[in-house]
C-alpha cells in the first residue's frame, strides 16, 4: 500500500495504489472495482474518506489534500482500504 507512514497536518500527499487479488485469486482492478480509503482516529472521533480515481493501467490514484489533513490531530490513526464491485466488498 502506498499510504504514507507519516502524515503531517496541513500537508498534501498523493500516491498510486496497485491492483490486487481477492482471496480466491480473482483480480481486483480499477476497470471493474472502486477503491475507498477510510482513515480513523479514536481520540476525537475524527475521520476522513478518500476515493481512489481509476487509472487506465488498472490502479488507482489517491490524494489527501492539505485542506483534508489540516485538522488531523497528532497520534495513531487507523486505515482500511475497501474495494467494491457491485454488492461485493473486499478489504
Short mmCIF file of N, CA, C and O in Angstrom, two decimals:
data_model
loop_
_atom_site.label_atom_id
_atom_site.label_comp_id
_atom_site.label_asym_id
_atom_site.label_seq_id
_atom_site.Cartn_x
_atom_site.Cartn_y
_atom_site.Cartn_z
N UNK A 1 0.84 -1.17 0.00
CA UNK A 1 0.00 0.00 0.00
C UNK A 1 0.89 1.24 0.00
O UNK A 1 1.86 1.31 0.72
N UNK A 2 0.52 2.23 -0.79
CA UNK A 2 1.32 3.42 -0.93
C UNK A 2 1.02 4.52 0.06
O UNK A 2 1.60 5.60 -0.01
N UNK A 3 0.11 4.30 1.00
CA UNK A 3 -0.23 5.29 2.01
C UNK A 3 1.02 5.69 2.79
O UNK A 3 1.76 4.81 3.27
N UNK A 4 1.30 6.98 2.92
CA UNK A 4 2.50 7.40 3.67
C UNK A 4 2.44 6.92 5.12
O UNK A 4 1.37 6.88 5.73
N UNK A 5 3.59 6.54 5.66
CA UNK A 5 3.66 6.07 7.05
C UNK A 5 3.40 7.21 8.03
O UNK A 5 2.87 6.99 9.12
N UNK A 6 3.77 8.43 7.66
CA UNK A 6 3.57 9.60 8.50
C UNK A 6 2.87 10.67 7.69
O UNK A 6 3.26 10.95 6.56
N UNK A 7 1.82 11.25 8.27
CA UNK A 7 1.09 12.33 7.62
C UNK A 7 1.13 13.54 8.55
O UNK A 7 0.75 13.43 9.72
N UNK A 8 1.58 14.66 8.04
CA UNK A 8 1.64 15.89 8.84
C UNK A 8 0.40 16.74 8.52
O UNK A 8 0.06 16.94 7.35
N UNK A 9 -0.24 17.22 9.55
CA UNK A 9 -1.42 18.06 9.37
C UNK A 9 -1.07 19.26 8.50
O UNK A 9 -0.04 19.91 8.69
N UNK A 10 -1.91 19.53 7.52
CA UNK A 10 -1.71 20.66 6.64
C UNK A 10 -0.91 20.36 5.39
O UNK A 10 -0.79 21.20 4.52
N UNK A 11 -0.36 19.15 5.29
CA UNK A 11 0.39 18.75 4.10
C UNK A 11 -0.49 17.92 3.17
O UNK A 11 -1.41 17.25 3.62
N UNK A 12 -0.17 17.95 1.89
CA UNK A 12 -0.87 17.14 0.90
C UNK A 12 -0.02 15.95 0.48
O UNK A 12 1.21 16.03 0.49
N UNK A 13 -0.67 14.85 0.13
CA UNK A 13 0.02 13.63 -0.26
C UNK A 13 -0.72 13.00 -1.43
O UNK A 13 -1.96 13.07 -1.50
N UNK A 14 0.01 12.33 -2.31
CA UNK A 14 -0.63 11.57 -3.37
C UNK A 14 0.20 10.33 -3.65
O UNK A 14 1.43 10.32 -3.45
N UNK A 15 -0.46 9.27 -4.10
CA UNK A 15 0.21 8.01 -4.40
C UNK A 15 -0.67 7.17 -5.31
O UNK A 15 -1.84 7.46 -5.51
N UNK A 16 -0.09 6.11 -5.84
CA UNK A 16 -0.80 5.17 -6.70
C UNK A 16 -0.96 3.86 -5.95
O UNK A 16 0.00 3.34 -5.38
N UNK A 17 -2.18 3.35 -5.91
CA UNK A 17 -2.46 2.06 -5.30
C UNK A 17 -2.57 1.03 -6.42
O UNK A 17 -3.39 1.18 -7.33
N UNK A 18 -1.77 -0.01 -6.36
CA UNK A 18 -1.74 -1.02 -7.42
C UNK A 18 -2.90 -2.00 -7.31
O UNK A 18 -3.42 -2.23 -6.21
N UNK A 19 -3.29 -2.63 -8.42
CA UNK A 19 -4.33 -3.65 -8.38
C UNK A 19 -3.88 -4.83 -7.51
O UNK A 19 -2.69 -5.01 -7.26
N UNK A 20 -4.85 -5.63 -7.09
CA UNK A 20 -4.55 -6.79 -6.27
C UNK A 20 -5.46 -7.96 -6.62
O UNK A 20 -6.04 -7.99 -7.71
N UNK A 21 -5.60 -8.88 -5.68
CA UNK A 21 -6.41 -10.08 -5.88
C UNK A 21 -7.25 -10.35 -4.64
O UNK A 21 -6.83 -10.03 -3.53
N UNK A 22 -8.42 -10.95 -4.85
CA UNK A 22 -9.23 -11.36 -3.70
C UNK A 22 -8.72 -12.69 -3.17
O UNK A 22 -7.73 -13.24 -3.68
N UNK A 23 -9.38 -13.24 -2.16
CA UNK A 23 -8.91 -14.47 -1.51
C UNK A 23 -8.98 -15.69 -2.43
O UNK A 23 -8.37 -16.72 -2.14
N UNK A 24 -9.71 -15.59 -3.54
CA UNK A 24 -9.81 -16.69 -4.48
C UNK A 24 -8.88 -16.52 -5.68
O UNK A 24 -8.91 -17.31 -6.62
N UNK A 25 -8.09 -15.45 -5.67
CA UNK A 25 -7.16 -15.20 -6.75
C UNK A 25 -7.74 -14.42 -7.92
O UNK A 25 -7.10 -14.27 -8.95
N UNK A 26 -8.95 -13.89 -7.77
CA UNK A 26 -9.56 -13.08 -8.83
C UNK A 26 -8.98 -11.66 -8.79
O UNK A 26 -8.80 -11.09 -7.71
N UNK A 27 -8.70 -11.09 -9.96
CA UNK A 27 -8.09 -9.76 -9.98
C UNK A 27 -9.05 -8.66 -9.50
O UNK A 27 -10.25 -8.71 -9.77
N UNK A 28 -8.50 -7.71 -8.78
CA UNK A 28 -9.22 -6.51 -8.36
C UNK A 28 -8.51 -5.34 -9.02
O UNK A 28 -7.39 -5.00 -8.64
N UNK A 29 -9.14 -4.77 -10.04
CA UNK A 29 -8.55 -3.66 -10.78
C UNK A 29 -9.55 -2.53 -10.89
O UNK A 29 -10.75 -2.71 -10.70
N UNK A 30 -9.05 -1.37 -11.24
CA UNK A 30 -9.90 -0.19 -11.39
C UNK A 30 -10.88 -0.30 -12.55
O UNK A 30 -11.83 0.47 -12.63
N UNK A 31 -10.68 -1.26 -13.44
CA UNK A 31 -11.60 -1.44 -14.57
C UNK A 31 -13.00 -1.83 -14.11
O UNK A 31 -13.99 -1.42 -14.70
N UNK A 32 -13.08 -2.60 -13.01
CA UNK A 32 -14.39 -3.08 -12.54
C UNK A 32 -14.63 -2.85 -11.05
O UNK A 32 -15.69 -3.22 -10.53
N UNK A 33 -13.66 -2.28 -10.36
CA UNK A 33 -13.78 -2.05 -8.92
C UNK A 33 -13.52 -0.59 -8.59
O UNK A 33 -12.71 0.07 -9.22
N UNK A 34 -14.20 -0.08 -7.55
CA UNK A 34 -13.87 1.22 -6.99
C UNK A 34 -13.04 0.97 -5.73
O UNK A 34 -13.09 -0.12 -5.15
N UNK A 35 -12.27 1.96 -5.31
CA UNK A 35 -11.44 1.82 -4.11
C UNK A 35 -11.64 3.04 -3.23
O UNK A 35 -11.60 4.18 -3.70
N UNK A 36 -11.87 2.79 -1.95
CA UNK A 36 -12.09 3.85 -0.97
C UNK A 36 -11.19 3.61 0.23
O UNK A 36 -11.12 2.50 0.76
N UNK A 37 -10.49 4.66 0.66
CA UNK A 37 -9.63 4.59 1.83
C UNK A 37 -10.33 5.30 2.99
O UNK A 37 -10.76 6.45 2.86
N UNK A 38 -10.46 4.60 4.10
CA UNK A 38 -11.07 5.16 5.31
C UNK A 38 -9.97 5.37 6.34
O UNK A 38 -9.24 4.45 6.68
N UNK A 39 -9.85 6.60 6.84
CA UNK A 39 -8.90 6.94 7.90
C UNK A 39 -9.69 7.26 9.16
O UNK A 39 -10.67 8.00 9.11
N UNK A 40 -9.27 6.70 10.30
CA UNK A 40 -9.98 6.90 11.56
C UNK A 40 -9.00 7.22 12.68
O UNK A 40 -7.91 6.65 12.74
N UNK A 41 -9.44 8.09 13.60
CA UNK A 41 -8.66 8.47 14.77
C UNK A 41 -9.56 8.33 15.98
O UNK A 41 -10.62 8.95 16.05
N UNK A 42 -9.17 7.50 16.94
CA UNK A 42 -10.05 7.17 18.06
C UNK A 42 -10.29 8.31 19.05
O UNK A 42 -11.37 8.45 19.60
N UNK A 43 -9.30 9.14 19.31
CA UNK A 43 -9.40 10.11 20.39
C UNK A 43 -10.49 11.16 20.17
O UNK A 43 -11.19 11.52 21.09
N UNK A 44 -10.62 11.66 18.99
CA UNK A 44 -11.55 12.76 18.75
C UNK A 44 -12.65 12.37 17.76
O UNK A 44 -13.33 13.24 17.22
N UNK A 45 -12.80 11.09 17.52
CA UNK A 45 -13.78 10.58 16.55
C UNK A 45 -13.60 11.24 15.17
O UNK A 45 -14.56 11.47 14.46
N UNK A 46 -12.36 11.59 14.85
CA UNK A 46 -12.07 12.17 13.55
C UNK A 46 -12.05 11.08 12.49
O UNK A 46 -11.75 9.93 12.77
N UNK A 47 -12.33 11.48 11.26
CA UNK A 47 -12.32 10.53 10.17
C UNK A 47 -12.12 11.27 8.85
O UNK A 47 -12.41 12.46 8.74
N UNK A 48 -11.63 10.54 7.87
CA UNK A 48 -11.52 11.07 6.52
C UNK A 48 -11.79 9.91 5.57
O UNK A 48 -11.40 8.76 5.83
N UNK A 49 -12.47 10.19 4.48
CA UNK A 49 -12.74 9.19 3.46
C UNK A 49 -12.15 9.70 2.15
O UNK A 49 -12.45 10.82 1.73
N UNK A 50 -11.31 8.89 1.54
CA UNK A 50 -10.60 9.28 0.32
C UNK A 50 -11.00 8.29 -0.80
O UNK A 50 -10.79 7.08 -0.65
N UNK A 51 -11.55 8.82 -1.87
CA UNK A 51 -11.94 7.98 -3.01
C UNK A 51 -10.78 7.86 -4.00
O UNK A 51 -10.16 8.86 -4.36
N UNK A 52 -10.50 6.63 -4.42
CA UNK A 52 -9.48 6.41 -5.44
C UNK A 52 -10.02 6.79 -6.81
O UNK A 52 -11.21 6.62 -7.09
N UNK A 53 -9.15 7.29 -7.66
CA UNK A 53 -9.51 7.65 -9.04
C UNK A 53 -8.89 6.60 -9.96
O UNK A 53 -7.68 6.37 -9.92
N UNK A 54 -9.74 5.96 -10.77
CA UNK A 54 -9.29 4.88 -11.64
C UNK A 54 -8.27 5.37 -12.66
O UNK A 54 -8.41 6.46 -13.23
N UNK A 55 -7.26 4.56 -12.89
CA UNK A 55 -6.25 4.81 -13.91
C UNK A 55 -6.41 3.78 -15.02
O UNK A 55 -6.93 2.69 -14.79
N UNK A 56 -5.93 4.09 -16.20
CA UNK A 56 -6.05 3.20 -17.35
C UNK A 56 -5.30 1.88 -17.15
O UNK A 56 -5.68 0.85 -17.72
N UNK A 57 -4.27 1.88 -16.31
CA UNK A 57 -3.49 0.65 -16.09
C UNK A 57 -4.09 -0.27 -15.03
O UNK A 57 -3.50 -1.27 -14.65
N UNK A 58 -5.29 0.08 -14.50
CA UNK A 58 -5.97 -0.76 -13.52
C UNK A 58 -5.71 -0.39 -12.09
O UNK A 58 -6.30 -0.95 -11.17
N UNK A 59 -4.82 0.56 -11.84
CA UNK A 59 -4.54 1.02 -10.48
C UNK A 59 -5.41 2.24 -10.16
O UNK A 59 -6.24 2.65 -10.96
N UNK A 60 -5.21 2.81 -8.97
CA UNK A 60 -5.99 3.97 -8.54
C UNK A 60 -5.04 5.07 -8.06
O UNK A 60 -4.04 4.80 -7.42
N UNK A 61 -5.39 6.31 -8.35
CA UNK A 61 -4.71 7.47 -7.77
C UNK A 61 -5.43 7.85 -6.49
O UNK A 61 -6.67 7.92 -6.46
N UNK A 62 -4.67 8.09 -5.43
CA UNK A 62 -5.23 8.57 -4.17
C UNK A 62 -4.54 9.87 -3.81
O UNK A 62 -3.35 10.06 -4.10
N UNK A 63 -5.27 10.77 -3.16
CA UNK A 63 -4.70 12.03 -2.71
C UNK A 63 -5.36 12.47 -1.41
O UNK A 63 -6.58 12.40 -1.28
N UNK A 64 -4.53 12.86 -0.48
CA UNK A 64 -5.00 13.52 0.74
C UNK A 64 -4.60 14.98 0.56
O UNK A 64 -3.41 15.29 0.50
N UNK A 65 -5.57 15.86 0.44
CA UNK A 65 -5.25 17.26 0.21
C UNK A 65 -4.83 17.94 1.51
O UNK A 65 -5.15 17.47 2.61
N UNK A 66 -4.14 19.06 1.38
CA UNK A 66 -3.75 19.84 2.55
C UNK A 66 -5.00 20.28 3.32
O UNK A 66 -5.01 20.30 4.55
N UNK A 67 -6.06 20.62 2.60
CA UNK A 67 -7.31 21.04 3.26
C UNK A 67 -7.90 19.90 4.09
O UNK A 67 -8.46 20.13 5.16
N UNK A 68 -7.77 18.65 3.60
CA UNK A 68 -8.29 17.50 4.35
C UNK A 68 -7.45 17.23 5.59
O UNK A 68 -7.98 16.97 6.67
N UNK A 69 -6.12 17.31 5.46
CA UNK A 69 -5.26 16.94 6.59
C UNK A 69 -5.07 18.07 7.61
O UNK A 69 -4.58 17.81 8.70
N UNK A 70 -5.47 19.26 7.30
CA UNK A 70 -5.18 20.40 8.18
C UNK A 70 -5.74 20.23 9.59
O UNK A 70 -5.13 20.68 10.55
N UNK A 71 -6.85 19.54 9.74
CA UNK A 71 -7.43 19.36 11.07
C UNK A 71 -7.05 18.05 11.75
O UNK A 71 -7.54 17.75 12.83
N UNK A 72 -6.16 17.26 11.14
CA UNK A 72 -5.78 15.98 11.73
C UNK A 72 -5.05 16.20 13.05
O UNK A 72 -4.09 16.96 13.14
N UNK A 73 -5.51 15.53 14.09
CA UNK A 73 -4.83 15.57 15.38
C UNK A 73 -3.64 14.63 15.36
O UNK A 73 -3.65 13.61 14.66
N UNK A 74 -2.64 14.95 16.16
CA UNK A 74 -1.46 14.09 16.28
C UNK A 74 -1.83 12.80 17.00
O UNK A 74 -2.65 12.80 17.92
N UNK A 75 -1.24 11.72 16.60
CA UNK A 75 -1.47 10.43 17.24
C UNK A 75 -1.57 9.32 16.22
O UNK A 75 -1.31 9.51 15.03
N UNK A 76 -1.94 8.15 16.69
CA UNK A 76 -2.02 6.97 15.83
C UNK A 76 -3.39 6.91 15.14
O UNK A 76 -4.42 6.82 15.80
N UNK A 77 -3.35 6.93 13.83
CA UNK A 77 -4.55 6.80 13.01
C UNK A 77 -4.62 5.37 12.48
O UNK A 77 -3.60 4.69 12.37
N UNK A 78 -5.81 4.95 12.13
CA UNK A 78 -6.02 3.62 11.56
C UNK A 78 -6.62 3.78 10.17
O UNK A 78 -7.31 4.77 9.90
N UNK A 79 -6.36 2.84 9.30
CA UNK A 79 -6.89 2.92 7.94
C UNK A 79 -7.44 1.58 7.48
O UNK A 79 -7.08 0.53 8.00
N UNK A 80 -8.33 1.66 6.52
CA UNK A 80 -8.85 0.47 5.85
C UNK A 80 -9.12 0.85 4.40
O UNK A 80 -9.77 1.85 4.12
N UNK A 81 -8.59 0.05 3.48
CA UNK A 81 -8.84 0.23 2.06
C UNK A 81 -9.88 -0.79 1.66
O UNK A 81 -9.72 -1.99 1.91
N UNK A 82 -10.98 -0.32 1.06
CA UNK A 82 -12.08 -1.20 0.65
C UNK A 82 -12.27 -1.08 -0.86
O UNK A 82 -12.47 0.01 -1.38
N UNK A 83 -12.19 -2.23 -1.53
CA UNK A 83 -12.50 -2.28 -2.97
C UNK A 83 -13.92 -2.82 -3.13
O UNK A 83 -14.30 -3.78 -2.46
N UNK A 84 -14.71 -2.17 -3.98
CA UNK A 84 -16.12 -2.54 -4.15
C UNK A 84 -16.45 -2.72 -5.63
O UNK A 84 -16.04 -1.93 -6.46
N UNK A 85 -17.18 -3.80 -5.89
CA UNK A 85 -17.70 -4.06 -7.24
C UNK A 85 -19.10 -4.62 -7.09
O UNK A 85 -19.29 -5.74 -6.60
N UNK A 86 -20.09 -3.80 -7.46
CA UNK A 86 -21.48 -4.22 -7.25
C UNK A 86 -21.75 -4.40 -5.77
O UNK A 86 -21.47 -3.51 -4.97
N UNK A 87 -22.22 -5.58 -5.37
CA UNK A 87 -22.51 -5.85 -3.96
C UNK A 87 -21.31 -6.47 -3.23
O UNK A 87 -21.39 -6.74 -2.05
N UNK A 88 -20.21 -6.70 -3.94
CA UNK A 88 -19.01 -7.28 -3.32
C UNK A 88 -18.11 -6.20 -2.76
O UNK A 88 -17.90 -5.16 -3.38
N UNK A 89 -17.56 -6.48 -1.59
CA UNK A 89 -16.58 -5.59 -0.98
C UNK A 89 -15.43 -6.43 -0.45
O UNK A 89 -15.66 -7.46 0.18
N UNK A 90 -14.20 -5.99 -0.72
CA UNK A 90 -13.01 -6.70 -0.28
C UNK A 90 -12.12 -5.70 0.46
O UNK A 90 -11.89 -4.59 -0.01
N UNK A 91 -11.61 -6.11 1.64
CA UNK A 91 -10.72 -5.24 2.41
C UNK A 91 -9.31 -5.76 2.36
O UNK A 91 -9.06 -6.90 2.05
#
